[in-house]
């Protein structure tokens, strides 16, 4: 009996301390007095994580290749070709070539958009995907990384830096449901918000794109680039985000929702770049991959013009003013409009 | 001496969790939580008071272990409760069944505490889809951890 009372007392004390910590951390926000505790943790464990990752990187990449396959069924063809190529390059050599190729592509992307980047590797990952989704990089303040910088890889937007330690940095991914990024459709310049889903839906990792103008046309296969934040922090403009995979009809609501497959393979991140200086001019769509080389798994290009056209004709029927930035120029739009007026 | 070995093993487990386990794309979207299982395993044979203290210490370490983007104290709160409850359960039975029940309950409890503390990423809807998978992985991994932990702990 006495023992139980003592146990409850101990538990009560511990819970009280934990709640006080939560409160202090919450009230303090950025200038939290617990920040020093956090940076101690990051310098102490960051080095250990770095070491562990460098030792077991071959094992991890093996597992990534192994278990990633069933998820990406539509990519099996490409993976098979890739595997054949990989099998040719043997042993340890293989991994370093792959990483240097990733780095090369990343540098190419950065030059295309005139971003100034610091390259880094992912050394640790936290959390249940969809909830808290963050990774740790092996570069920090010493390399010029500060909080609220954009993180990209060779394919597209990855996330933003939330904490920067001495030699490591924490990145919140775009699939984190607390993150939201301004996005823009590539041709119509329509603006929306990209955010994490907070849940898994069949068919892989998706993010949600909320189009602010519900009358604006959006179709499968359209691509999204980042809109850019004020002072280019936390997001620089013009970074490719993803391809629209599915448009959800939301009749009567102020916004439209589409599900977007990110260009960057968020589940298998390795070499990434932190943008330490934004481009002088918005690169617009310049960084988007060429249409033929789009990594999107065949979003049936014939279906997309139809979808956008039906939306257009609806806009025509209503007496709404025409949008200044008409999305689909001349060649596709013209015949459909003629048939509509007949 | 044994305490030192155990704490080293725990720290290694936590680093292993973020560097290896979380980076494997598990089918279903989430994998086993070895840190939670370590708390349950250690508390099981030690009773409620040590269980709560162990849970608190491991939880606080998990709060500052990078990459962390949540409030410090969230895991400390959850894990001390889990440690206490597991310690109580361990007084009656220390077998695999208790281990499995505590692992499952702990997974649900730590998600629920996140919601109650107002973590904006956690919603009840999200918990409905992801937590069952996490519970399944922890239930499978639980007895393995119990077996592995038998010799040093």
XYZ file of C-alpha atoms in Angstrom:
495
model
C 0.000 0.000 0.000
C 2.728 2.447 0.979
C 4.659 1.400 -2.056
C 1.772 2.248 -4.360
C 1.424 5.676 -2.804
C 5.119 6.310 -3.234
C 4.917 5.148 -6.835
C 2.030 7.500 -7.564
C 3.900 10.366 -5.921
C 6.997 9.751 -8.076
C 4.885 9.512 -11.198
C 3.093 12.738 -10.281
C 6.393 14.591 -9.851
C 7.734 13.323 -13.174
C 4.554 14.247 -15.043
C 4.619 17.708 -13.470
C 8.226 18.253 -14.607
C 7.349 17.081 -18.114
C 4.354 19.423 -18.291
C 6.478 22.342 -17.055
C 9.039 21.587 -19.773
C 6.313 21.481 -22.420
C 4.870 24.786 -21.198
C 8.222 26.560 -21.014
C 9.194 25.305 -24.461
C 5.832 26.313 -25.919
C 5.770 29.812 -24.392
C 9.392 30.493 -25.286
C 8.973 29.490 -28.955
C 12.165 30.498 -30.820
C 13.965 32.043 -27.839
C 13.081 29.117 -25.574
C 15.387 28.750 -22.568
C 15.417 25.064 -23.460
C 17.123 25.933 -26.734
C 20.494 25.325 -25.144
C 19.309 21.856 -24.100
C 18.239 21.192 -27.668
C 21.528 22.393 -29.134
C 23.401 20.284 -26.579
C 21.395 17.290 -27.778
C 22.073 18.138 -31.387
C 25.814 18.488 -30.916
C 26.001 15.359 -28.735
C 23.830 13.031 -30.784
C 24.388 14.675 -34.167
C 27.953 13.398 -34.247
C 26.852 9.913 -33.243
C 24.163 9.865 -35.914
C 26.678 11.076 -38.478
C 29.088 8.301 -37.544
C 26.424 5.587 -37.502
C 25.099 6.651 -40.887
C 28.504 6.639 -42.503
C 29.135 3.113 -41.204
C 25.805 1.614 -42.248
C 24.957 3.623 -45.335
C 25.350 0.585 -47.634
C 22.889 -1.403 -45.505
C 20.340 1.407 -45.471
C 20.470 1.961 -49.190
C 20.065 -1.751 -49.738
C 16.888 -1.762 -47.654
C 15.654 1.379 -49.358
C 15.986 -0.283 -52.737
C 14.466 -3.492 -51.444
C 11.336 -2.248 -49.696
C 10.692 0.759 -51.917
C 9.867 -1.433 -54.894
C 6.325 -2.629 -54.064
C 5.260 0.938 -53.299
C 6.293 2.225 -56.669
C 4.682 -0.352 -58.905
C 4.291 2.078 -61.735
C 8.018 2.632 -61.696
C 8.967 -1.010 -61.936
C 10.056 -0.704 -65.541
C 12.370 2.147 -64.749
C 13.670 0.439 -61.620
C 14.496 -2.697 -63.583
C 16.544 -0.681 -66.040
C 18.183 1.112 -63.150
C 18.923 -2.172 -61.379
C 20.548 -3.587 -64.484
C 22.720 -0.521 -64.667
C 23.536 -0.734 -60.987
C 24.414 -4.406 -61.159
C 27.082 -3.585 -63.707
C 28.860 -1.314 -61.281
C 30.075 -3.544 -58.493
C 30.614 -3.225 -54.764
C 31.378 -0.136 -52.792
C 32.309 1.790 -55.946
C 28.677 1.677 -56.982
C 27.427 3.714 -54.041
C 29.935 6.502 -54.393
C 29.252 6.843 -58.124
C 25.537 7.044 -57.469
C 25.987 9.706 -54.824
C 28.288 11.757 -56.993
C 25.747 11.551 -59.833
C 23.034 12.789 -57.458
C 25.290 15.623 -56.425
C 25.985 16.501 -60.063
C 22.295 16.612 -60.901
C 21.699 18.717 -57.798
C 24.358 21.196 -58.861
C 22.804 21.282 -62.341
C 19.413 22.091 -60.838
C 20.915 24.791 -58.678
C 22.674 26.420 -61.647
C 19.459 26.335 -63.672
C 17.642 28.329 -61.006
C 20.668 30.424 -59.984
C 20.339 29.197 -56.398
C 23.443 29.189 -54.288
C 23.426 25.906 -52.380
C 25.318 23.963 -49.742
C 25.230 20.225 -50.423
C 24.500 17.882 -47.524
C 23.558 14.271 -46.822
C 20.598 12.998 -44.837
C 21.890 11.230 -41.739
C 18.770 10.537 -39.681
C 15.026 10.539 -40.025
C 12.364 11.075 -37.408
C 8.902 9.922 -37.097
C 5.882 8.263 -38.459
C 5.548 9.479 -42.058
C 2.634 11.881 -42.297
C 2.877 13.063 -38.701
C 6.132 14.655 -37.731
C 8.260 14.218 -40.805
C 11.761 15.582 -40.422
C 15.309 14.627 -41.338
C 18.750 15.530 -40.022
C 21.485 16.815 -42.335
C 25.236 16.547 -41.833
C 25.789 20.286 -42.326
C 25.018 23.124 -39.938
C 25.855 26.671 -38.891
C 29.517 26.095 -39.661
C 28.545 25.593 -43.313
C 26.390 28.714 -43.425
C 23.047 27.040 -42.796
C 20.465 29.052 -40.846
C 16.862 28.308 -39.869
C 14.202 28.936 -42.530
C 16.317 28.101 -45.554
C 14.891 26.107 -48.449
C 16.088 22.529 -48.935
C 15.991 21.000 -52.427
C 17.397 17.950 -54.170
C 18.056 17.231 -57.831
C 14.353 16.579 -58.478
C 12.582 19.277 -56.516
C 11.565 20.806 -53.222
C 12.339 18.793 -50.073
C 11.503 21.100 -47.158
C 12.892 23.856 -44.986
C 15.441 24.105 -42.184
C 13.828 24.408 -38.744
C 16.874 24.171 -36.439
C 20.514 24.643 -37.321
C 23.054 23.092 -34.967
C 26.816 23.567 -35.147
C 27.387 20.736 -37.616
C 23.913 19.340 -38.186
C 20.555 20.798 -39.181
C 16.946 19.650 -38.843
C 14.685 19.863 -41.895
C 10.877 19.733 -41.837
C 9.798 17.935 -45.017
C 6.980 19.121 -47.286
C 5.085 15.949 -46.355
C 4.959 17.069 -42.710
C 1.336 17.988 -42.153
C 2.317 21.134 -40.257
C 4.176 22.484 -43.296
C 2.584 24.625 -45.970
C 4.309 25.957 -49.076
C 3.048 28.507 -51.578
C 2.781 26.866 -54.997
C 2.000 27.989 -58.537
C 0.734 26.016 -61.526
C 3.408 26.036 -64.205
C 1.492 27.584 -67.107
C -1.546 29.356 -65.686
C 0.377 30.999 -62.812
C -2.536 30.154 -60.496
C -1.540 30.259 -56.841
C -2.274 27.709 -54.126
C -0.995 26.116 -50.965
C 0.886 22.799 -50.788
C 0.659 20.989 -47.469
C 1.305 17.547 -46.013
C -1.627 15.169 -45.747
C -1.242 13.876 -42.194
C -2.434 10.505 -43.431
C -1.449 7.918 -45.992
C -3.521 7.364 -49.087
C -3.063 4.447 -51.464
C -0.588 4.902 -54.314
C 2.396 6.385 -52.540
C 3.395 9.584 -50.850
C 1.278 12.593 -51.803
C 0.884 16.205 -50.751
C -2.262 18.303 -50.984
C -2.491 21.342 -53.303
C -5.226 23.804 -52.426
C -5.990 26.065 -55.370
C -7.134 29.416 -54.007
C -9.350 30.253 -57.005
C -11.962 27.519 -57.312
C -12.842 28.522 -60.881
C -9.295 28.250 -62.204
C -8.661 25.202 -64.359
C -6.440 22.463 -63.001
C -5.839 19.079 -64.565
C -3.906 15.901 -63.961
C -0.345 16.141 -65.199
C 0.042 19.849 -64.538
C 3.179 20.682 -62.630
C 3.677 22.941 -59.651
C 6.606 25.178 -58.745
C 7.139 27.041 -55.497
C 5.732 30.556 -55.338
C 8.419 31.955 -53.077
C 8.093 33.598 -49.687
C 8.749 37.166 -48.632
C 12.544 37.764 -48.681
C 12.818 34.231 -50.119
C 12.524 32.746 -46.631
C 11.643 30.029 -45.887
C 10.970 29.149 -49.543
C 12.757 30.487 -52.626
C 10.681 30.867 -55.808
C 10.726 28.552 -58.790
C 11.612 25.202 -57.189
C 9.694 22.301 -58.785
C 7.340 20.731 -56.240
C 5.377 18.005 -58.022
C 2.835 16.765 -60.563
C -0.927 16.887 -60.066
C -2.127 13.284 -59.873
C -5.765 13.615 -58.939
C -8.161 16.570 -58.770
C -10.832 16.418 -56.141
C -14.125 18.117 -56.976
C -15.211 20.321 -54.100
C -18.532 21.796 -55.261
C -19.615 24.902 -53.380
C -16.287 25.450 -51.656
C -13.957 28.393 -52.006
C -10.891 26.358 -52.893
C -10.179 23.298 -55.026
C -8.028 20.434 -53.850
C -5.628 18.327 -55.873
C -3.314 15.527 -54.785
C 0.243 16.054 -55.950
C 3.093 13.586 -56.251
C 6.301 15.356 -55.187
C 9.173 15.344 -57.703
C 11.619 14.604 -54.892
C 11.314 11.025 -53.627
C 10.691 11.995 -50.021
C 10.847 8.403 -48.771
C 14.367 7.885 -50.140
C 16.289 11.097 -49.608
C 20.062 11.139 -49.675
C 21.963 14.068 -51.200
C 20.151 17.375 -50.756
C 21.072 21.039 -51.125
C 20.311 23.893 -48.760
C 19.683 27.159 -50.616
C 21.839 29.714 -48.824
C 21.164 32.533 -51.289
C 18.027 33.075 -53.347
C 18.206 33.865 -57.086
C 18.179 37.528 -58.026
C 15.241 36.902 -60.368
C 12.391 34.410 -60.043
C 13.408 31.534 -62.375
C 9.691 30.819 -63.136
C 9.384 27.393 -64.770
C 13.026 27.173 -65.861
C 13.919 24.512 -63.303
C 11.065 22.155 -64.224
C 12.261 19.025 -66.004
C 11.728 18.856 -69.759
C 8.286 17.354 -70.503
C 9.769 14.163 -71.963
C 11.997 13.559 -68.989
C 9.203 14.126 -66.471
C 9.429 11.455 -63.790
C 5.628 11.387 -63.511
C 4.233 7.933 -64.339
C 2.136 8.617 -67.454
C -0.756 10.740 -66.216
C -2.594 10.069 -69.524
C -1.828 13.283 -71.361
C -4.946 12.921 -73.545
C -7.250 13.196 -70.561
C -5.848 16.388 -69.152
C -6.768 18.848 -71.939
C -10.367 17.604 -71.842
C -10.625 18.263 -68.147
C -9.268 21.748 -68.352
C -11.448 22.498 -71.351
C -14.670 21.578 -69.595
C -13.707 23.917 -66.822
C -12.973 26.652 -69.325
C -16.319 26.356 -71.040
C -18.079 26.562 -67.713
C -16.303 29.792 -67.089
C -17.436 30.974 -70.518
C -21.067 30.168 -69.862
C -21.168 32.137 -66.676
C -20.779 35.815 -67.141
C -17.576 35.941 -65.141
C -14.692 38.047 -66.382
C -12.041 36.090 -68.219
C -8.920 35.332 -66.313
C -6.048 37.539 -67.486
C -3.567 34.667 -67.547
C -5.287 32.168 -69.798
C -3.668 28.797 -69.129
C -3.709 26.747 -72.308
C -2.501 28.882 -75.166
C -3.862 28.655 -78.709
C -3.234 25.205 -80.103
C -5.337 23.132 -77.720
C -7.853 25.696 -76.587
C -8.910 27.096 -79.945
C -10.823 24.140 -81.468
C -12.686 23.414 -78.255
C -13.861 26.970 -77.914
C -15.118 27.020 -81.469
C -17.180 23.894 -80.914
C -18.582 25.410 -77.755
C -19.897 28.497 -79.543
C -21.576 26.485 -82.258
C 28.423 -1.272 -14.257
C 25.311 -3.021 -15.531
C 23.519 0.313 -15.442
C 26.209 1.818 -17.629
C 25.924 -1.011 -20.144
C 22.147 -0.640 -20.248
C 22.320 3.122 -20.776
C 24.826 2.654 -23.589
C 22.539 0.086 -25.196
C 19.581 2.479 -24.852
C 21.473 5.385 -26.433
C 22.642 3.108 -29.247
C 19.041 2.002 -29.763
C 17.838 5.607 -30.004
C 20.489 6.520 -32.569
C 19.775 3.292 -34.461
C 16.073 4.177 -34.514
C 16.567 7.560 -36.225
C 19.470 6.593 -38.473
C 18.326 3.182 -39.671
C 14.824 2.090 -38.716
C 13.053 5.336 -39.595
C 14.821 5.594 -42.935
C 13.648 2.223 -44.159
C 10.443 2.707 -46.179
C 8.349 0.144 -44.282
C 5.290 -1.276 -46.023
C 2.242 0.498 -44.607
C 4.074 3.706 -43.870
C 5.406 3.327 -40.339
C 7.832 0.952 -38.666
C 8.512 -0.409 -35.193
C 9.433 2.042 -32.428
C 12.418 0.438 -30.723
C 12.744 3.259 -28.176
C 9.214 2.687 -26.912
C 9.876 -1.046 -26.780
C 13.078 -0.418 -24.797
C 11.113 1.606 -22.220
C 8.515 -1.150 -21.934
C 11.185 -3.853 -21.707
C 13.145 -2.075 -18.960
C 10.075 -1.118 -16.935
C 8.582 -4.600 -17.129
C 10.995 -6.229 -14.701
C 11.700 -3.218 -12.499
C 8.366 -2.095 -11.115
C 6.407 1.152 -11.374
C 8.800 3.665 -9.743
C 11.964 2.755 -11.691
C 9.737 2.307 -14.743
C 8.456 5.866 -14.512
C 11.953 7.289 -13.923
C 13.452 5.281 -16.801
C 10.599 6.388 -19.038
C 11.138 10.021 -18.093
C 14.881 9.952 -18.738
C 14.589 8.120 -22.063
C 11.706 10.376 -23.085
C 13.657 13.548 -22.304
C 16.617 12.233 -24.301
C 14.278 11.440 -27.189
C 12.989 15.029 -26.976
C 16.429 16.558 -27.550
C 17.728 13.915 -29.965
C 17.897 15.488 -33.421
C 15.948 15.661 -35.682
C 13.296 16.952 -33.264
C 10.615 19.443 -34.188
C 8.216 19.053 -31.276
C 7.952 20.509 -27.759
C 10.536 19.320 -25.259
C 8.784 17.189 -22.645
C 6.217 15.560 -24.923
C 7.974 12.204 -25.012
C 9.085 12.528 -21.375
C 5.438 12.806 -20.347
C 4.274 9.907 -22.509
C 7.123 7.557 -21.678
C 6.991 8.090 -17.907
C 3.293 7.207 -17.969
C 4.033 4.143 -20.111
C 6.925 3.134 -17.835
C 4.734 3.417 -14.762
C 1.871 1.432 -16.279
C 4.201 -1.257 -17.581
C 5.901 -1.526 -14.201
C 2.523 -2.050 -12.544
C 1.573 -4.695 -15.095
C 4.968 -6.362 -14.667
C 4.279 -6.966 -10.965
C 1.650 -9.510 -11.983
C 3.151 -11.114 -15.066
C 6.447 -10.574 -16.875
C 5.756 -12.698 -19.919
C 5.445 -11.979 -23.617
C 1.695 -11.336 -23.338
C 2.215 -8.397 -20.976
C 5.001 -7.122 -23.200
C 2.713 -7.194 -26.245
C -0.192 -5.523 -24.440
C 2.054 -2.788 -23.045
C 3.721 -2.205 -26.429
C 0.325 -1.845 -28.109
C -1.076 0.352 -25.349
C 2.056 2.489 -25.284
C 1.889 3.182 -29.027
C -1.696 4.362 -28.720
C -0.999 6.326 -25.528
C 1.957 8.265 -26.938
C -0.057 9.255 -30.023
C -3.002 10.274 -27.835
C -0.777 12.403 -25.595
C 0.521 14.175 -28.684
C -3.047 15.059 -29.612
C -3.912 16.188 -26.090
C -0.857 18.481 -25.995
C -2.114 20.123 -29.164
C 0.536 18.864 -31.578
C -0.953 20.260 -34.778
C 0.283 17.398 -36.928
C -1.674 14.829 -34.974
C -5.383 14.618 -35.584
C -7.736 11.828 -34.589
C -8.309 11.028 -38.270
C -4.584 10.648 -38.909
C -4.238 8.491 -35.833
C -6.962 6.207 -37.138
C -4.960 5.402 -40.259
C -1.371 5.322 -39.040
C -1.510 4.111 -35.442
C -2.962 0.633 -36.175
C 0.003 -0.072 -38.483
C 2.483 1.191 -35.885
C 0.766 -0.972 -33.239
C 1.056 -4.022 -35.479
C 4.801 -3.500 -36.007
C 5.385 -2.954 -32.288
C 3.376 -6.041 -31.377
C 5.496 -8.142 -33.725
C 8.782 -6.598 -32.581
C 7.833 -6.682 -28.865
C 8.568 -10.350 -28.110
C 11.848 -10.105 -30.073
C 12.989 -7.222 -27.890
C 11.913 -9.185 -24.812
C 14.075 -12.114 -25.930
C 17.074 -9.961 -26.818
C 16.811 -7.960 -23.610
C 16.767 -11.028 -21.390
C 20.516 -11.437 -21.015
C 21.754 -7.895 -20.145
C 18.571 -6.668 -18.413
